[in-house]
Amino acid sequence: FQFFICHHKAGAGNFTRLLKMILQSNSGVVRKVFLDSDDLRDLGTLFGTVSSDLETLVVLLSKEILLRPWCMGEVSTAYANKIQVVTVLFPGFEYPEDSFLERYEEHVPDANMLSGHGISLDLLKTALRWLQSRTTIALPHDMSNSLMKELADTLVKTQRSKKIDGQHLALGQDAAMALTTERHAGSKFSNYILANTANWESQCTALVLQRLLAPLMSSEPQEIPQVFKDSSDDLAPSCKQLCLICDTAIFRSPLAVNILLQAAKQDIAVLPVVSEATFRFPTPQYLTEIAATAEEFLKQAEAEYTGAQFARVVNRIFKEIAVELNPQDAELALKMRSQAIHNRLKGSLRKLGIDLDSTDSAWLKDAVDRGSDELHWDVSDLESYLTLSPPSNTVCSTGPRMGPARA
């Protein structure tokens, strides 16, 4: 393997999938990129892969990475076997005080199980101190395709030049220019992807979906979905369909509130794509919460619409059957899911068909009070639609994420 991406799934699992995809498209990457959900079949072989079948270990420094025993076992193995290590510094990450390392086994009791793999606590602590002296690539706060391509280019350069060893490199110096260029490039497209831009994992899901759909739509480039980047974006007049990446905070995003209201005004179709297992399908109570939160954003923005009107848009969106997409699934499952999304976009998605001007602020309260059918559905039925029927020999995202239990 040319690269092995060491990561904490909860903090950077979707980012890791996107990074692998972009590395694989880089001309400087001529061998495989290890990602556990794709390449790990037996947990017992994990450290052997690092020690004897790897050129560079890339450690993604998200907030809880140092608390993950398997990840720290990978770092320790790389240190013991003189494998090149490059760290990628996430915003908000800080190395702990030395006292934390001295008492590491108290903070991370599961670290003791690494002794069964030949990794002592002394070795682990030494490796963690050594990790801080490795080449570090610092990420900015803004996520974009251009940033990820810059990261991939930089990782390739660190392999080729020993002069970079131990340096601290900052990416995204031209982030504003890159975002502006990407945003203007999407003005003629008919499909868009909307995610919670405050959540990197959701934004990475959107970028992964874009890359998965691109080859399926290569014969009609104007249909390749474009991803919204920041709160200043508006819905292009050319937009006909929107994929909504649903995480637990999507309806608290000012960008989502703004774009979804524009979607209703332009009467386009919206396909909900669920990216988190903890996502709550809108119930009457939840719609009331959504309306209250959106009301605050809309008042601050002096918008013409109310929270109740936004809640009605959300309610209508989930009359469409949702599709699940988890970038942490294996490649085969992702291809199957993206094909299903492509089929929906090419099929018969219904326009929202909402007259916002006829929706007054009393709609939501009245509907809840009288138990309106418009607000009630069998959530279990909706959730059952998330599972697309794969071939019997296919592992999809509704089954185990991967065989071995590595977090």
CSV table of C-alpha atoms in Angstrom, one decimal:
chain,number,residue,atom,x,y,z
A,1,PHE,CA,0.0,0.0,0.0
A,2,GLN,CA,1.3,3.5,-0.8
A,3,PHE,CA,-0.9,5.1,1.9
A,4,PHE,CA,-2.7,3.7,5.0
A,5,ILE,CA,-5.3,6.2,6.4
A,6,CYS,CA,-5.4,5.9,10.2
A,7,HIS,CA,-8.6,7.6,11.5
A,8,HIS,CA,-11.3,7.7,14.1
A,9,LYS,CA,-14.5,6.7,12.4
A,10,ALA,CA,-16.8,9.0,14.4
A,11,GLY,CA,-14.6,12.0,13.9
A,12,ALA,CA,-13.3,11.5,10.4
A,13,GLY,CA,-14.8,8.4,8.7
A,14,ASN,CA,-16.5,10.3,5.9
A,15,PHE,CA,-13.5,12.5,5.4
A,16,THR,CA,-11.4,9.4,5.1
A,17,ARG,CA,-13.5,8.0,2.3
A,18,LEU,CA,-13.3,11.3,0.4
A,19,LEU,CA,-9.5,11.4,0.9
A,20,LYS,CA,-9.1,7.9,-0.4
A,21,MET,CA,-11.2,8.7,-3.5
A,22,ILE,CA,-9.1,11.8,-4.2
A,23,LEU,CA,-5.8,10.1,-3.6
A,24,GLN,CA,-6.8,7.3,-6.0
A,25,SER,CA,-7.4,9.9,-8.7
A,26,ASN,CA,-4.0,11.6,-8.1
A,27,SER,CA,-1.4,10.7,-10.8
A,28,GLY,CA,1.3,10.4,-8.1
A,29,VAL,CA,-0.5,7.5,-6.4
A,30,VAL,CA,0.4,4.3,-8.3
A,31,ARG,CA,-0.3,1.8,-5.6
A,32,LYS,CA,-3.3,1.0,-3.4
A,33,VAL,CA,-4.6,3.2,-0.5
A,34,PHE,CA,-5.6,1.2,2.6
A,35,LEU,CA,-9.0,1.9,4.1
A,36,ASP,CA,-10.2,-0.6,6.7
A,37,SER,CA,-13.8,-0.8,5.4
A,38,ASP,CA,-12.5,-1.8,2.0
A,39,ASP,CA,-9.3,-3.7,2.7
A,40,LEU,CA,-9.4,-5.2,6.2
A,41,ARG,CA,-10.7,-8.7,6.4
A,42,ASP,CA,-9.0,-10.0,9.5
A,43,LEU,CA,-8.2,-7.7,12.5
A,44,GLY,CA,-5.3,-10.0,13.3
A,45,THR,CA,-3.5,-8.8,10.1
A,46,LEU,CA,-3.9,-5.1,10.8
A,47,PHE,CA,-0.5,-4.3,12.3
A,48,GLY,CA,1.2,-6.7,10.0
A,49,THR,CA,0.0,-4.6,7.1
A,50,VAL,CA,1.4,-1.5,8.7
A,51,SER,CA,4.8,-3.1,9.5
A,52,SER,CA,5.5,-4.9,6.2
A,53,ASP,CA,3.2,-3.7,3.4
A,54,LEU,CA,3.1,0.0,3.7
A,55,GLU,CA,5.0,3.1,2.5
A,56,THR,CA,3.3,5.9,4.5
A,57,LEU,CA,0.9,6.0,7.4
A,58,VAL,CA,-1.4,9.1,7.3
A,59,VAL,CA,-2.8,9.9,10.7
A,60,LEU,CA,-5.9,12.1,10.8
A,61,LEU,CA,-5.7,14.1,14.0
A,62,SER,CA,-9.4,14.6,14.8
A,63,LYS,CA,-10.3,15.3,18.4
A,64,GLU,CA,-10.5,11.8,19.8
A,65,ILE,CA,-8.0,9.9,17.7
A,66,LEU,CA,-5.5,9.6,20.6
A,67,LEU,CA,-8.2,7.7,22.6
A,68,ARG,CA,-8.6,4.9,20.0
A,69,PRO,CA,-6.4,1.9,20.9
A,70,TRP,CA,-6.3,0.4,17.4
A,71,CYS,CA,-5.3,3.7,15.9
A,72,MET,CA,-2.5,4.1,18.4
A,73,GLY,CA,-1.5,0.6,17.8
A,74,GLU,CA,-1.0,1.5,14.1
A,75,VAL,CA,1.1,4.5,15.1
A,76,SER,CA,3.2,2.4,17.5
A,77,THR,CA,3.8,-0.3,14.8
A,78,ALA,CA,4.9,2.4,12.3
A,79,TYR,CA,7.3,3.9,14.8
A,80,ALA,CA,8.8,0.5,15.7
A,81,ASN,CA,9.2,-0.4,12.1
A,82,LYS,CA,10.5,3.0,10.8
A,83,ILE,CA,7.5,3.5,8.6
A,84,GLN,CA,7.0,7.1,7.3
A,85,VAL,CA,4.2,8.9,9.2
A,86,VAL,CA,2.5,12.1,8.2
A,87,THR,CA,-0.1,13.7,10.4
A,88,VAL,CA,-3.1,15.7,9.1
A,89,LEU,CA,-4.2,18.3,11.8
A,90,PHE,CA,-7.9,18.9,12.0
A,91,PRO,CA,-9.2,22.3,13.3
A,92,GLY,CA,-9.7,22.1,17.1
A,93,PHE,CA,-7.2,19.3,17.7
A,94,GLU,CA,-4.6,19.8,20.4
A,95,TYR,CA,-2.0,17.4,21.7
A,96,PRO,CA,-2.5,16.6,25.4
A,97,GLU,CA,-0.2,17.5,28.2
A,98,ASP,CA,2.7,15.1,28.9
A,99,SER,CA,0.9,14.0,32.1
A,100,PHE,CA,-1.9,12.5,29.9
A,101,LEU,CA,0.7,10.3,28.2
A,102,GLU,CA,2.3,9.3,31.4
A,103,ARG,CA,-1.0,8.0,32.7
A,104,TYR,CA,-2.3,6.9,29.3
A,105,GLU,CA,-3.6,3.5,30.5
A,106,GLU,CA,-5.8,5.2,33.0
A,107,HIS,CA,-7.4,7.5,30.4
A,108,VAL,CA,-7.7,4.7,27.8
A,109,PRO,CA,-8.0,1.4,29.7
A,110,ASP,CA,-8.5,-0.6,26.5
A,111,ALA,CA,-4.9,0.2,25.5
A,112,ASN,CA,-3.7,-2.7,27.6
A,113,MET,CA,-5.2,-5.1,25.1
A,114,LEU,CA,-2.4,-4.0,22.6
A,115,SER,CA,0.1,-6.0,24.6
A,116,GLY,CA,-1.4,-9.1,23.1
A,117,HIS,CA,-0.2,-7.8,19.7
A,118,GLY,CA,3.4,-7.1,21.0
A,119,ILE,CA,2.8,-3.4,21.7
A,120,SER,CA,3.8,-2.5,25.3
A,121,LEU,CA,2.6,0.6,27.0
A,122,ASP,CA,6.1,2.0,27.1
A,123,LEU,CA,6.3,1.6,23.3
A,124,LEU,CA,2.9,3.2,22.8
A,125,LYS,CA,3.9,6.2,25.0
A,126,THR,CA,7.2,6.7,23.2
A,127,ALA,CA,5.4,6.5,19.8
A,128,LEU,CA,2.9,9.1,20.8
A,129,ARG,CA,5.6,11.5,21.8
A,130,TRP,CA,7.4,10.8,18.5
A,131,LEU,CA,4.2,11.4,16.6
A,132,GLN,CA,4.3,15.1,17.6
A,133,SER,CA,7.6,15.5,15.7
A,134,ARG,CA,6.3,14.1,12.4
A,135,THR,CA,5.4,16.2,9.3
A,136,THR,CA,2.1,17.9,10.0
A,137,ILE,CA,-0.3,19.2,7.4
A,138,ALA,CA,-2.7,21.6,9.0
A,139,LEU,CA,-6.2,22.0,7.6
A,140,PRO,CA,-8.3,25.2,7.5
A,141,HIS,CA,-11.9,25.5,8.6
A,142,ASP,CA,-13.4,25.5,5.1
A,143,MET,CA,-14.0,22.1,3.4
A,144,SER,CA,-14.0,21.9,-0.4
A,145,ASN,CA,-12.9,19.7,-3.3
A,146,SER,CA,-10.0,22.0,-4.0
A,147,LEU,CA,-8.8,21.7,-0.4
A,148,MET,CA,-8.9,17.9,-0.6
A,149,LYS,CA,-7.0,17.9,-3.9
A,150,GLU,CA,-4.3,20.1,-2.3
A,151,LEU,CA,-4.1,17.7,0.6
A,152,ALA,CA,-3.6,14.7,-1.7
A,153,ASP,CA,-0.9,16.6,-3.7
A,154,THR,CA,0.9,17.5,-0.4
A,155,LEU,CA,0.8,13.9,0.8
A,156,VAL,CA,2.4,12.7,-2.4
A,157,LYS,CA,5.1,15.4,-2.1
A,158,THR,CA,5.9,14.4,1.4
A,159,GLN,CA,6.7,10.9,0.1
A,160,ARG,CA,9.0,12.2,-2.5
A,161,SER,CA,11.0,14.8,-0.6
A,162,LYS,CA,12.8,14.1,2.7
A,163,LYS,CA,13.4,17.9,3.0
A,164,ILE,CA,9.7,18.2,4.1
A,165,ASP,CA,10.2,15.7,6.9
A,166,GLY,CA,9.2,17.2,10.3
A,167,GLN,CA,7.8,20.4,8.9
A,168,HIS,CA,4.5,22.0,9.7
A,169,LEU,CA,2.6,22.7,6.4
A,170,ALA,CA,-0.6,24.8,6.2
A,171,LEU,CA,-3.2,24.2,3.5
A,172,GLY,CA,-6.0,26.4,2.1
A,173,GLN,CA,-4.1,29.6,1.7
A,174,ASP,CA,-6.3,30.4,-1.4
A,175,ALA,CA,-9.4,28.8,0.0
A,176,ALA,CA,-11.6,31.9,-0.6
A,177,MET,CA,-10.6,32.0,-4.3
A,178,ALA,CA,-11.2,28.3,-4.7
A,179,LEU,CA,-14.6,28.4,-3.2
A,180,THR,CA,-15.6,31.3,-5.4
A,181,THR,CA,-14.4,29.5,-8.5
A,182,GLU,CA,-16.2,26.3,-7.6
A,183,ARG,CA,-19.4,28.2,-6.8
A,184,HIS,CA,-19.5,30.2,-10.1
A,185,ALA,CA,-18.7,27.0,-12.0
A,186,GLY,CA,-22.1,25.5,-10.9
A,187,SER,CA,-24.4,28.2,-12.3
A,188,LYS,CA,-25.6,26.2,-15.3
A,189,PHE,CA,-26.2,22.9,-13.6
A,190,SER,CA,-29.6,21.2,-13.0
A,191,ASN,CA,-28.7,19.0,-9.9
A,192,TYR,CA,-27.3,20.2,-6.6
A,193,ILE,CA,-26.4,18.6,-3.3
A,194,LEU,CA,-27.1,20.4,0.0
A,195,ALA,CA,-25.4,19.5,3.3
A,196,ASN,CA,-24.9,21.0,6.7
A,197,THR,CA,-21.7,23.1,6.0
A,198,ALA,CA,-21.1,23.4,9.8
A,199,ASN,CA,-20.5,19.6,9.9
A,200,TRP,CA,-17.4,18.4,8.0
A,201,GLU,CA,-18.6,14.8,7.9
A,202,SER,CA,-21.8,15.9,6.2
A,203,GLN,CA,-20.0,18.1,3.8
A,204,CYS,CA,-17.6,15.2,3.0
A,205,THR,CA,-20.7,13.0,2.4
A,206,ALA,CA,-21.9,15.5,-0.2
A,207,LEU,CA,-18.5,15.6,-1.9
A,208,VAL,CA,-18.4,11.8,-1.9
A,209,LEU,CA,-21.8,11.6,-3.5
A,210,GLN,CA,-20.8,14.1,-6.1
A,211,ARG,CA,-17.8,11.9,-7.0
A,212,LEU,CA,-19.9,8.7,-7.1
A,213,LEU,CA,-22.5,10.3,-9.4
A,214,ALA,CA,-20.1,12.0,-11.8
A,215,PRO,CA,-19.1,8.9,-13.8
A,216,LEU,CA,-22.8,7.9,-14.0
A,217,MET,CA,-23.7,11.3,-15.5
A,218,SER,CA,-20.6,11.8,-17.6
A,219,SER,CA,-22.6,11.8,-20.9
A,220,GLU,CA,-24.6,14.8,-19.6
A,221,PRO,CA,-22.1,17.0,-17.7
A,222,GLN,CA,-24.6,19.7,-16.8
A,223,GLU,CA,-26.4,17.1,-14.7
A,224,ILE,CA,-23.4,16.3,-12.5
A,225,PRO,CA,-24.5,17.6,-9.1
A,226,GLN,CA,-22.9,20.7,-7.6
A,227,VAL,CA,-22.3,21.0,-3.9
A,228,PHE,CA,-23.3,24.1,-1.9
A,229,LYS,CA,-20.2,25.6,-0.1
A,230,ASP,CA,-21.2,28.3,2.3
A,231,SER,CA,-24.1,30.4,3.7
A,232,SER,CA,-23.8,33.0,0.9
A,233,ASP,CA,-24.8,30.5,-1.8
A,234,ASP,CA,-28.2,30.7,-3.4
A,235,LEU,CA,-30.2,28.2,-5.5
A,236,ALA,CA,-29.4,28.6,-9.2
A,237,PRO,CA,-32.3,29.3,-11.5
A,238,SER,CA,-31.2,26.3,-13.5
A,239,CYS,CA,-31.6,23.9,-10.6
A,240,LYS,CA,-34.3,21.2,-11.1
A,241,GLN,CA,-33.5,18.7,-8.4
A,242,LEU,CA,-31.7,18.7,-5.0
A,243,CYS,CA,-30.2,15.9,-3.0
A,244,LEU,CA,-30.5,16.8,0.7
A,245,ILE,CA,-27.9,15.2,3.0
A,246,CYS,CA,-29.7,14.6,6.2
A,247,ASP,CA,-27.7,14.7,9.4
A,248,THR,CA,-29.1,15.4,12.9
A,249,ALA,CA,-28.5,19.2,12.6
A,250,ILE,CA,-29.5,19.8,8.9
A,251,PHE,CA,-32.6,21.7,9.8
A,252,ARG,CA,-30.7,24.0,12.2
A,253,SER,CA,-28.5,25.1,9.3
A,254,PRO,CA,-29.2,28.7,8.1
A,255,LEU,CA,-28.0,27.6,4.6
A,256,ALA,CA,-30.4,24.7,4.6
A,257,VAL,CA,-33.3,26.9,5.7
A,258,ASN,CA,-32.6,29.4,3.0
A,259,ILE,CA,-32.0,26.9,0.2
A,260,LEU,CA,-35.0,24.7,1.0
A,261,LEU,CA,-37.3,27.7,1.0
A,262,GLN,CA,-35.9,28.7,-2.3
A,263,ALA,CA,-36.5,25.2,-3.5
A,264,ALA,CA,-40.1,25.4,-2.6
A,265,LYS,CA,-40.4,28.8,-4.3
A,266,GLN,CA,-38.8,27.5,-7.5
A,267,ASP,CA,-40.9,24.3,-7.1
A,268,ILE,CA,-38.1,21.8,-7.7
A,269,ALA,CA,-37.8,18.2,-6.5
A,270,VAL,CA,-35.9,17.2,-3.3
A,271,LEU,CA,-34.5,13.8,-2.6
A,272,PRO,CA,-33.6,13.1,1.1
A,273,VAL,CA,-30.4,11.2,1.5
A,274,VAL,CA,-29.9,10.0,5.1
A,275,SER,CA,-26.2,10.0,6.2
A,276,GLU,CA,-26.5,9.4,9.9
A,277,ALA,CA,-28.1,6.5,11.7
A,278,THR,CA,-29.3,8.9,14.4
A,279,PHE,CA,-31.2,11.2,12.0
A,280,ARG,CA,-34.7,11.9,13.3
A,281,PHE,CA,-37.5,11.6,10.7
A,282,PRO,CA,-39.9,14.6,11.2
A,283,THR,CA,-42.7,13.9,13.5
A,284,PRO,CA,-45.3,16.5,14.5
A,285,GLN,CA,-43.3,17.3,17.6
A,286,TYR,CA,-40.0,17.5,15.7
A,287,LEU,CA,-41.6,19.7,13.0
A,288,THR,CA,-42.6,22.1,15.8
A,289,GLU,CA,-39.0,22.3,17.0
A,290,ILE,CA,-37.8,22.8,13.4
A,291,ALA,CA,-40.3,25.7,12.9
A,292,ALA,CA,-39.1,27.4,16.1
A,293,THR,CA,-35.4,27.1,15.2
A,294,ALA,CA,-36.0,28.3,11.7
A,295,GLU,CA,-38.1,31.2,12.9
A,296,GLU,CA,-35.0,32.7,14.6
A,297,PHE,CA,-32.9,32.5,11.5
A,298,LEU,CA,-35.6,33.9,9.3
A,299,LYS,CA,-36.2,36.9,11.6
A,300,GLN,CA,-32.5,37.7,11.8
A,301,ALA,CA,-32.2,37.5,8.1
A,302,GLU,CA,-35.4,39.7,7.7
A,303,ALA,CA,-36.8,36.9,5.4
A,304,GLU,CA,-40.3,37.0,4.0
A,305,TYR,CA,-41.1,33.5,5.2
A,306,THR,CA,-41.9,32.0,8.7
A,307,GLY,CA,-40.7,29.0,10.6
A,308,ALA,CA,-44.1,27.3,10.0
A,309,GLN,CA,-43.7,27.7,6.3
A,310,PHE,CA,-40.3,26.1,6.5
A,311,ALA,CA,-41.7,23.2,8.5
A,312,ARG,CA,-44.2,22.6,5.8
A,313,VAL,CA,-41.4,22.3,3.3
A,314,VAL,CA,-39.6,19.8,5.5
A,315,ASN,CA,-42.8,17.8,5.9
A,316,ARG,CA,-43.3,17.6,2.2
A,317,ILE,CA,-39.7,16.6,1.5
A,318,PHE,CA,-40.2,13.4,3.5
A,319,LYS,CA,-43.2,12.3,1.4
A,320,GLU,CA,-40.3,11.2,-0.9
A,321,ILE,CA,-38.8,7.8,-0.1
A,322,ALA,CA,-35.4,8.5,1.5
A,323,VAL,CA,-32.1,6.8,0.5
A,324,GLU,CA,-29.3,6.0,2.9
A,325,LEU,CA,-25.7,6.8,2.0
A,326,ASN,CA,-22.9,6.2,4.5
A,327,PRO,CA,-19.4,6.9,3.1
A,328,GLN,CA,-18.0,4.5,5.7
A,329,ASP,CA,-19.5,1.5,3.9
A,330,ALA,CA,-17.5,-0.7,1.6
A,331,GLU,CA,-16.9,0.5,-2.0
A,332,LEU,CA,-19.4,-2.1,-3.4
A,333,ALA,CA,-22.2,-0.9,-1.2
A,334,LEU,CA,-21.5,2.8,-2.0
A,335,LYS,CA,-21.7,2.0,-5.8
A,336,MET,CA,-25.0,0.3,-5.3
A,337,ARG,CA,-26.4,3.3,-3.2
A,338,SER,CA,-25.1,5.9,-5.7
A,339,GLN,CA,-26.7,3.9,-8.6
A,340,ALA,CA,-30.0,4.0,-6.7
A,341,ILE,CA,-29.7,7.8,-6.2
A,342,HIS,CA,-28.9,8.2,-9.9
A,343,ASN,CA,-31.9,6.2,-10.8
A,344,ARG,CA,-34.1,8.4,-8.6
A,345,LEU,CA,-32.7,11.6,-10.1
A,346,LYS,CA,-33.3,10.2,-13.6
A,347,GLY,CA,-36.7,8.9,-12.7
A,348,SER,CA,-39.8,10.5,-11.4
A,349,LEU,CA,-39.0,12.7,-8.4
A,350,ARG,CA,-42.0,14.9,-7.7
A,351,LYS,CA,-41.7,18.6,-7.4
A,352,LEU,CA,-42.4,20.0,-4.0
A,353,GLY,CA,-45.7,21.6,-5.2
A,354,ILE,CA,-46.1,23.9,-2.1
A,355,ASP,CA,-47.7,27.3,-2.3
A,356,LEU,CA,-45.8,29.1,0.4
A,357,ASP,CA,-47.9,32.2,0.1
A,358,SER,CA,-50.9,30.3,1.2
A,359,THR,CA,-49.2,28.8,4.3
A,360,ASP,CA,-49.8,31.0,7.3
A,361,SER,CA,-48.0,30.8,10.6
A,362,ALA,CA,-51.0,29.0,12.3
A,363,TRP,CA,-50.7,26.0,9.9
A,364,LEU,CA,-48.4,23.9,12.0
A,365,LYS,CA,-50.2,24.4,15.3
A,366,ASP,CA,-53.6,23.8,13.8
A,367,ALA,CA,-52.4,20.7,12.0
A,368,VAL,CA,-50.9,19.2,15.2
A,369,ASP,CA,-54.0,20.1,17.3
A,370,ARG,CA,-56.4,18.4,14.9
A,371,GLY,CA,-54.1,15.4,14.2
A,372,SER,CA,-53.9,16.3,10.5
A,373,ASP,CA,-53.1,13.4,8.2
A,374,GLU,CA,-50.6,15.8,6.5
A,375,LEU,CA,-48.4,15.6,9.5
A,376,HIS,CA,-48.7,11.9,10.4
A,377,TRP,CA,-47.1,8.9,8.8
A,378,ASP,CA,-45.8,5.6,9.9
A,379,VAL,CA,-42.1,6.3,10.6
A,380,SER,CA,-41.3,2.6,10.6
A,381,ASP,CA,-42.6,2.4,7.1
A,382,LEU,CA,-40.4,5.3,6.0
A,383,GLU,CA,-37.3,3.8,7.7
A,384,SER,CA,-37.9,0.5,5.9
A,385,TYR,CA,-37.6,2.3,2.6
A,386,LEU,CA,-34.0,3.2,3.4
A,387,THR,CA,-33.0,-0.4,2.8
A,388,LEU,CA,-32.5,-1.0,-0.8
A,389,SER,CA,-32.6,-4.8,-1.6
A,390,PRO,CA,-29.0,-5.8,-2.5
A,391,PRO,CA,-28.0,-9.1,-3.9
A,392,SER,CA,-27.9,-11.7,-1.2
A,393,ASN,CA,-24.1,-12.0,-1.3
A,394,THR,CA,-23.6,-8.2,-1.0
A,395,VAL,CA,-22.7,-6.4,2.3
A,396,CYS,CA,-24.6,-3.1,2.3
A,397,SER,CA,-24.7,-0.3,4.8
A,398,THR,CA,-27.7,-1.7,6.7
A,399,GLY,CA,-25.6,-4.6,7.7
A,400,PRO,CA,-22.2,-4.6,9.4
A,401,ARG,CA,-20.0,-1.7,8.4
A,402,MET,CA,-17.0,-4.0,8.2
A,403,GLY,CA,-16.1,-7.4,9.6
A,404,PRO,CA,-13.5,-6.6,12.3
A,405,ALA,CA,-14.5,-4.4,15.3
A,406,ARG,CA,-12.2,-1.5,14.8
A,407,ALA,CA,-13.5,2.0,15.7
